[in-house]
Amino acid sequence: TADVPGAEQQLAPLTGWRHVYSGKVRDLYVPSEAASVDDAAALLVVASDRVSAFDVVLEPGIPAKGELLTSLSRWWFEKLAGFPNHLLDVDAAARGIPAVPATVADRAMLVKPLDMFPIECVVRGYLSGSGWIEYQATQSVCGVPLPAGLVDGDRLPLPIYTPAFKADLGDHDENITFERTVELVGAETAEALRGLSLAIYARASEVAEDRGIILADTKFEFGADRITGEITLADEVLTSDSSRYWDAAAYDSGDRTASFDKQIVRNWLSANWDRIGTPPALPAEIVERTAARYRELLARLTA
Ligand code: ATP
Ligand code: MG
């Protein structure tokens, strides 16, 4: 259950719901009367203000981040209406699912519990982050060969699928090849995950581009519907936590630092922490700048 230091203490009880798990950012609840997650008719996913970078949770949180991520996910799920997703409709009450408590309504999503695939389905249209690091060593990312001579932030000839193995809490997600995903979930599912991920990325990049924003890369998580087996888009989608978003005008004028995601946090942490032991607390200025960028992304996308 709650393995995130401090998370358990901060969680206020939610009427009708029982806390079952805390990830780095989200807290998961099942209806109080459900015996287990497997038995639950619904999950309540509550996004906290916690911020993680390099797979560690940092202090302090980013004010209102949970609400911003939830608004953004909802907006994208609606834009991507053609792709099956895990959101449960509003008549959930009619099926005996407890109401979403008002105290968390703005940062909670009522979702269908899925059998999650242990794969982070990453798509990259641009070279950055762990993709850039891997490219410098191998001229490829997750086994996908790339042209020589690319530099950090370059646009790729075509978007590529670069999956990662979803590590347990406290471990680091690990880039893997497509062949490894076939071993993990079978060829048919592996191909479907790749196809869906590339298709959703293509659609979302168009939407973002229309608004002057580059979707440099993103991570999706999918699960199987427990009854029909249908591969379903889950988790958060296309948020500033799961994606790199850049300002297109700044990028075109040669500035590759104008991002709407937690790159501010990553940069500060890289410069101030050796990745051993407890990370230092984020300064107020970094917290506020990150919050402002998250707010700006939501405003620009949804305007
Ligand atoms: P990160 O995404 O930063 O690696 P995390 O994986 O530790 O973090 P969170 O994202 O904080 O966890 O928590 C959300 C958890 O809920 C994830 O484990 C995710 O796989 C899971 N999840 C999301 N949607 C569903 C769903 N519909 N059914 C079952 N589990 C889900
Ligand atoms: Mg997650």
XYZ file of C-alpha atoms and ligand atoms in Angstrom:
335
model
C 0.000 0.000 0.000
C 1.276 3.504 0.711
C 5.020 3.268 0.200
C 5.519 6.945 -0.501
C 7.206 8.553 2.497
C 4.774 10.905 4.124
C 1.924 10.118 1.758
C -0.108 8.057 4.198
C -0.117 10.740 6.890
C -1.262 13.481 4.517
C -4.156 11.477 3.104
C -7.497 12.589 4.461
C -10.057 9.771 4.606
C -12.573 9.858 1.765
C -16.130 8.866 2.606
C -17.152 5.711 0.766
C -13.601 4.930 -0.340
C -10.644 2.971 0.977
C -7.038 3.860 0.174
C -5.185 0.944 -1.466
C -2.059 2.318 -3.114
C 0.034 5.412 -3.561
C 2.278 5.858 -6.567
C 4.769 8.663 -6.763
C 2.075 11.151 -7.694
C -1.350 9.523 -7.496
C -3.311 7.926 -4.641
C -5.656 5.076 -5.508
C -8.888 4.214 -3.700
C -11.500 1.477 -4.073
C -15.109 1.522 -2.846
C -15.057 0.752 0.906
C -16.985 -2.466 0.503
C -14.695 -3.875 -2.216
C -12.585 -6.713 -0.848
C -9.628 -5.871 -3.085
C -8.678 -4.010 -6.247
C -9.500 -7.148 -8.253
C -12.986 -7.078 -6.856
C -13.586 -3.317 -7.271
C -16.125 -1.945 -9.756
C -14.282 1.370 -9.868
C -11.046 3.021 -8.879
C -10.708 6.582 -7.691
C -7.400 8.030 -8.866
C -6.542 11.178 -6.939
C -3.671 13.284 -8.261
C -1.670 14.907 -5.488
C 0.615 17.942 -5.749
C 3.655 15.684 -5.351
C 6.338 16.097 -7.984
C 8.823 13.406 -8.930
C 11.978 13.621 -11.004
C 14.433 10.840 -11.801
C 11.880 8.537 -10.119
C 12.107 10.184 -6.679
C 9.414 12.218 -4.981
C 10.592 15.708 -4.068
C 9.673 18.242 -1.421
C 7.703 20.453 -1.442
C 4.824 19.763 -3.832
C 3.768 22.070 -6.657
C 0.626 23.992 -5.593
C -2.521 22.935 -7.520
C -0.547 20.504 -9.679
C -3.054 17.706 -8.978
C -5.924 19.808 -10.339
C -3.920 20.928 -13.376
C -2.901 17.382 -14.313
C -6.437 16.139 -13.893
C -7.908 18.941 -16.031
C -5.343 18.266 -18.725
C -5.952 14.494 -18.722
C -9.700 14.992 -18.942
C -9.316 17.460 -21.797
C -7.102 15.064 -23.738
C -9.327 12.044 -23.117
C -12.138 14.043 -24.697
C -9.986 15.101 -27.679
C -8.991 11.459 -28.160
C -12.553 10.212 -28.056
C -11.877 7.607 -30.753
C -9.516 5.705 -28.467
C -11.063 3.602 -25.664
C -10.097 5.021 -22.248
C -10.629 4.113 -18.616
C -12.881 7.017 -17.556
C -16.177 5.908 -16.038
C -19.292 7.815 -16.991
C -21.346 9.892 -14.581
C -24.134 7.352 -14.047
C -21.668 5.349 -11.965
C -23.879 6.119 -8.959
C -26.631 4.085 -10.561
C -24.302 1.089 -10.483
C -23.632 1.456 -6.773
C -20.265 3.190 -7.086
C -19.772 5.728 -4.286
C -19.875 9.429 -5.131
C -16.605 11.268 -5.672
C -16.053 13.301 -2.489
C -16.308 17.044 -3.173
C -13.001 17.705 -1.382
C -11.069 15.898 -4.156
C -13.465 16.307 -7.097
C -11.108 18.624 -9.003
C -8.172 16.255 -8.807
C -9.881 12.893 -8.970
C -10.865 10.627 -11.821
C -13.307 7.778 -11.494
C -11.904 4.981 -13.641
C -12.434 1.394 -14.666
C -9.933 -0.946 -12.978
C -7.866 -2.583 -15.713
C -5.241 -5.282 -15.845
C -2.339 -2.955 -16.493
C 0.477 -3.888 -18.848
C 3.895 -3.458 -17.172
C 5.054 -1.232 -19.998
C 5.432 2.510 -20.262
C 4.549 3.189 -23.875
C 6.833 6.067 -24.767
C 6.701 7.865 -28.105
C 9.351 10.376 -29.123
C 9.070 12.840 -31.968
C 12.208 14.647 -30.773
C 15.444 13.496 -29.201
C 15.704 14.436 -25.517
C 16.200 13.104 -21.997
C 17.002 9.394 -21.720
C 16.569 9.096 -25.499
C 19.367 11.592 -26.079
C 21.599 9.836 -23.532
C 21.037 6.452 -25.186
C 21.529 7.887 -28.671
C 24.967 9.257 -27.769
C 26.084 5.780 -26.671
C 24.473 3.649 -29.400
C 23.048 5.924 -32.149
C 19.745 4.208 -31.399
C 16.971 4.382 -28.796
C 15.413 1.162 -27.453
C 16.862 -0.688 -30.423
C 15.483 1.778 -32.983
C 18.407 2.906 -35.184
C 18.639 6.644 -35.871
C 20.595 8.799 -38.335
C 24.067 9.986 -37.321
C 24.765 13.561 -36.269
C 21.612 14.382 -34.320
C 21.903 16.747 -31.368
C 19.881 17.194 -28.168
C 16.387 18.454 -29.004
C 16.451 17.574 -32.702
C 13.283 16.522 -34.429
C 13.379 12.853 -35.486
C 12.696 11.864 -39.107
C 9.610 10.003 -37.836
C 8.184 9.540 -34.328
C 9.566 6.384 -32.695
C 8.167 3.983 -30.112
C 10.619 3.543 -27.245
C 9.010 1.444 -24.498
C 10.202 1.173 -20.911
C 9.663 -1.503 -18.319
C 7.505 -0.140 -15.516
C 9.597 -0.564 -12.394
C 8.179 -1.112 -8.926
C 7.994 1.925 -6.671
C 11.497 3.039 -5.722
C 13.121 1.458 -8.783
C 13.935 3.174 -12.047
C 11.979 2.548 -15.219
C 14.236 0.932 -17.765
C 14.261 1.459 -21.532
C 13.632 -1.812 -23.376
C 13.428 -2.999 -26.966
C 10.203 -3.775 -28.789
C 11.265 -7.462 -28.798
C 11.378 -7.372 -24.996
C 7.776 -6.089 -24.915
C 6.809 -9.068 -27.092
C 8.300 -11.350 -24.426
C 6.386 -9.473 -21.723
C 2.890 -9.295 -23.240
C 2.931 -11.393 -26.441
C 3.331 -10.291 -30.051
C -0.264 -9.327 -30.702
C -0.578 -7.074 -27.642
C 2.915 -5.626 -28.109
C 2.047 -4.624 -31.667
C -1.289 -3.185 -30.614
C 0.385 -1.095 -27.886
C 2.929 0.254 -30.336
C 0.276 1.016 -32.967
C -2.023 2.772 -30.514
C 0.808 4.757 -28.959
C 2.059 6.035 -32.314
C -1.474 6.849 -33.473
C -2.355 8.765 -30.304
C 0.938 10.633 -30.410
C 0.326 11.628 -34.044
C -3.148 12.911 -33.258
C -2.058 14.752 -30.121
C 0.941 16.383 -31.823
C -1.375 17.834 -34.459
C -3.653 19.263 -31.795
C -0.701 20.749 -29.918
C 0.929 22.098 -33.068
C -2.247 24.018 -33.923
C -1.739 25.802 -30.613
C 1.934 26.600 -31.136
C 3.139 23.806 -28.909
C 5.484 20.945 -29.716
C 4.724 17.589 -28.105
C 8.332 16.401 -27.993
C 7.627 13.057 -26.332
C 5.106 11.379 -24.089
C 4.334 8.240 -22.131
C 1.107 6.247 -22.197
C -0.044 3.387 -19.993
C -2.597 0.863 -21.168
C -4.508 -1.953 -19.533
C -6.846 -4.705 -20.631
C -10.554 -4.499 -19.867
C -11.178 -7.283 -17.345
C -14.231 -8.580 -19.200
C -13.709 -7.860 -22.886
C -9.900 -7.711 -22.917
C -10.073 -4.493 -24.941
C -6.822 -2.536 -24.780
C -7.719 0.650 -22.982
C -5.848 3.917 -22.461
C -5.356 4.382 -18.711
C -3.552 6.485 -16.145
C -2.987 10.166 -16.884
C -2.649 11.141 -20.512
C -0.506 13.790 -22.183
C 0.069 15.754 -19.007
C 3.083 17.903 -18.287
C 4.263 15.090 -15.977
C 4.107 12.397 -18.637
C 5.211 14.506 -21.597
C 7.724 17.040 -22.810
C 6.016 20.112 -24.229
C 7.968 22.895 -25.879
C 7.050 26.335 -27.142
C 7.118 26.076 -30.955
C 7.979 29.749 -31.588
C 10.915 29.623 -29.163
C 12.104 26.320 -30.655
C 11.975 27.705 -34.184
C 14.056 30.705 -33.127
C 16.729 28.408 -31.697
C 15.746 28.414 -28.011
C 15.283 24.808 -26.932
C 14.806 25.566 -23.253
C 11.226 26.909 -23.301
C 9.390 23.882 -21.910
C 6.005 23.496 -20.225
C 6.883 20.485 -18.130
C 9.020 19.561 -15.162
C 12.285 20.161 -17.006
C 12.779 23.161 -14.693
C 12.736 20.749 -11.757
C 15.005 18.218 -13.485
C 17.543 20.906 -14.416
C 17.659 22.352 -10.928
C 17.957 18.894 -9.379
C 20.737 17.835 -11.763
C 22.742 20.881 -10.759
C 22.113 20.483 -7.020
C 22.011 16.764 -6.278
C 24.338 13.847 -6.983
C 21.381 11.400 -7.100
C 22.590 9.710 -3.922
C 20.654 9.951 -0.675
C 17.823 12.363 0.009
C 17.374 15.091 -2.615
C 17.450 18.714 -1.413
C 14.175 20.625 -1.021
C 13.124 22.579 -4.091
C 13.531 26.357 -3.668
C 10.333 28.422 -3.693
C 11.343 30.057 -6.968
C 11.647 26.680 -8.772
C 8.298 25.591 -7.337
C 6.563 28.770 -8.504
C 8.133 28.730 -11.970
C 7.082 25.112 -12.443
C 3.527 25.851 -11.289
C 3.371 28.812 -13.684
C 4.504 26.696 -16.641
C 1.951 23.971 -15.836
C -0.779 26.622 -15.677
C 0.357 28.180 -18.937
C 0.312 24.854 -20.783
C -3.260 24.137 -19.712
C -4.336 27.648 -20.687
C -2.687 27.499 -24.096
C -3.927 24.044 -24.996
C -7.485 24.515 -23.843
C -7.905 28.185 -24.898
P 4.970 7.261 -12.332
O 3.824 7.281 -13.305
O 5.506 8.611 -12.020
O 5.993 6.218 -12.699
P 3.793 5.559 -10.419
O 3.691 4.587 -11.528
O 4.587 5.232 -9.212
O 4.338 6.881 -10.955
P 1.310 6.996 -10.075
O 1.291 7.453 -11.480
O 1.557 7.980 -9.001
O 2.329 5.798 -9.952
O -0.015 6.201 -9.688
C -0.921 5.728 -10.589
C -0.960 4.206 -10.580
O -2.245 3.768 -11.006
C 0.039 3.594 -11.554
O 0.603 2.444 -10.963
C -0.835 3.205 -12.750
O -0.298 2.138 -13.484
C -2.130 2.830 -12.058
N -3.360 2.935 -12.879
C -3.743 3.975 -13.654
N -4.936 3.750 -14.251
C -5.329 2.514 -13.847
C -6.487 1.688 -14.125
N -7.466 2.112 -14.908
N -6.551 0.474 -13.547
C -5.547 0.036 -12.720
N -4.441 0.762 -12.412
C -4.331 1.984 -12.970
Mg 2.211 6.799 -13.307
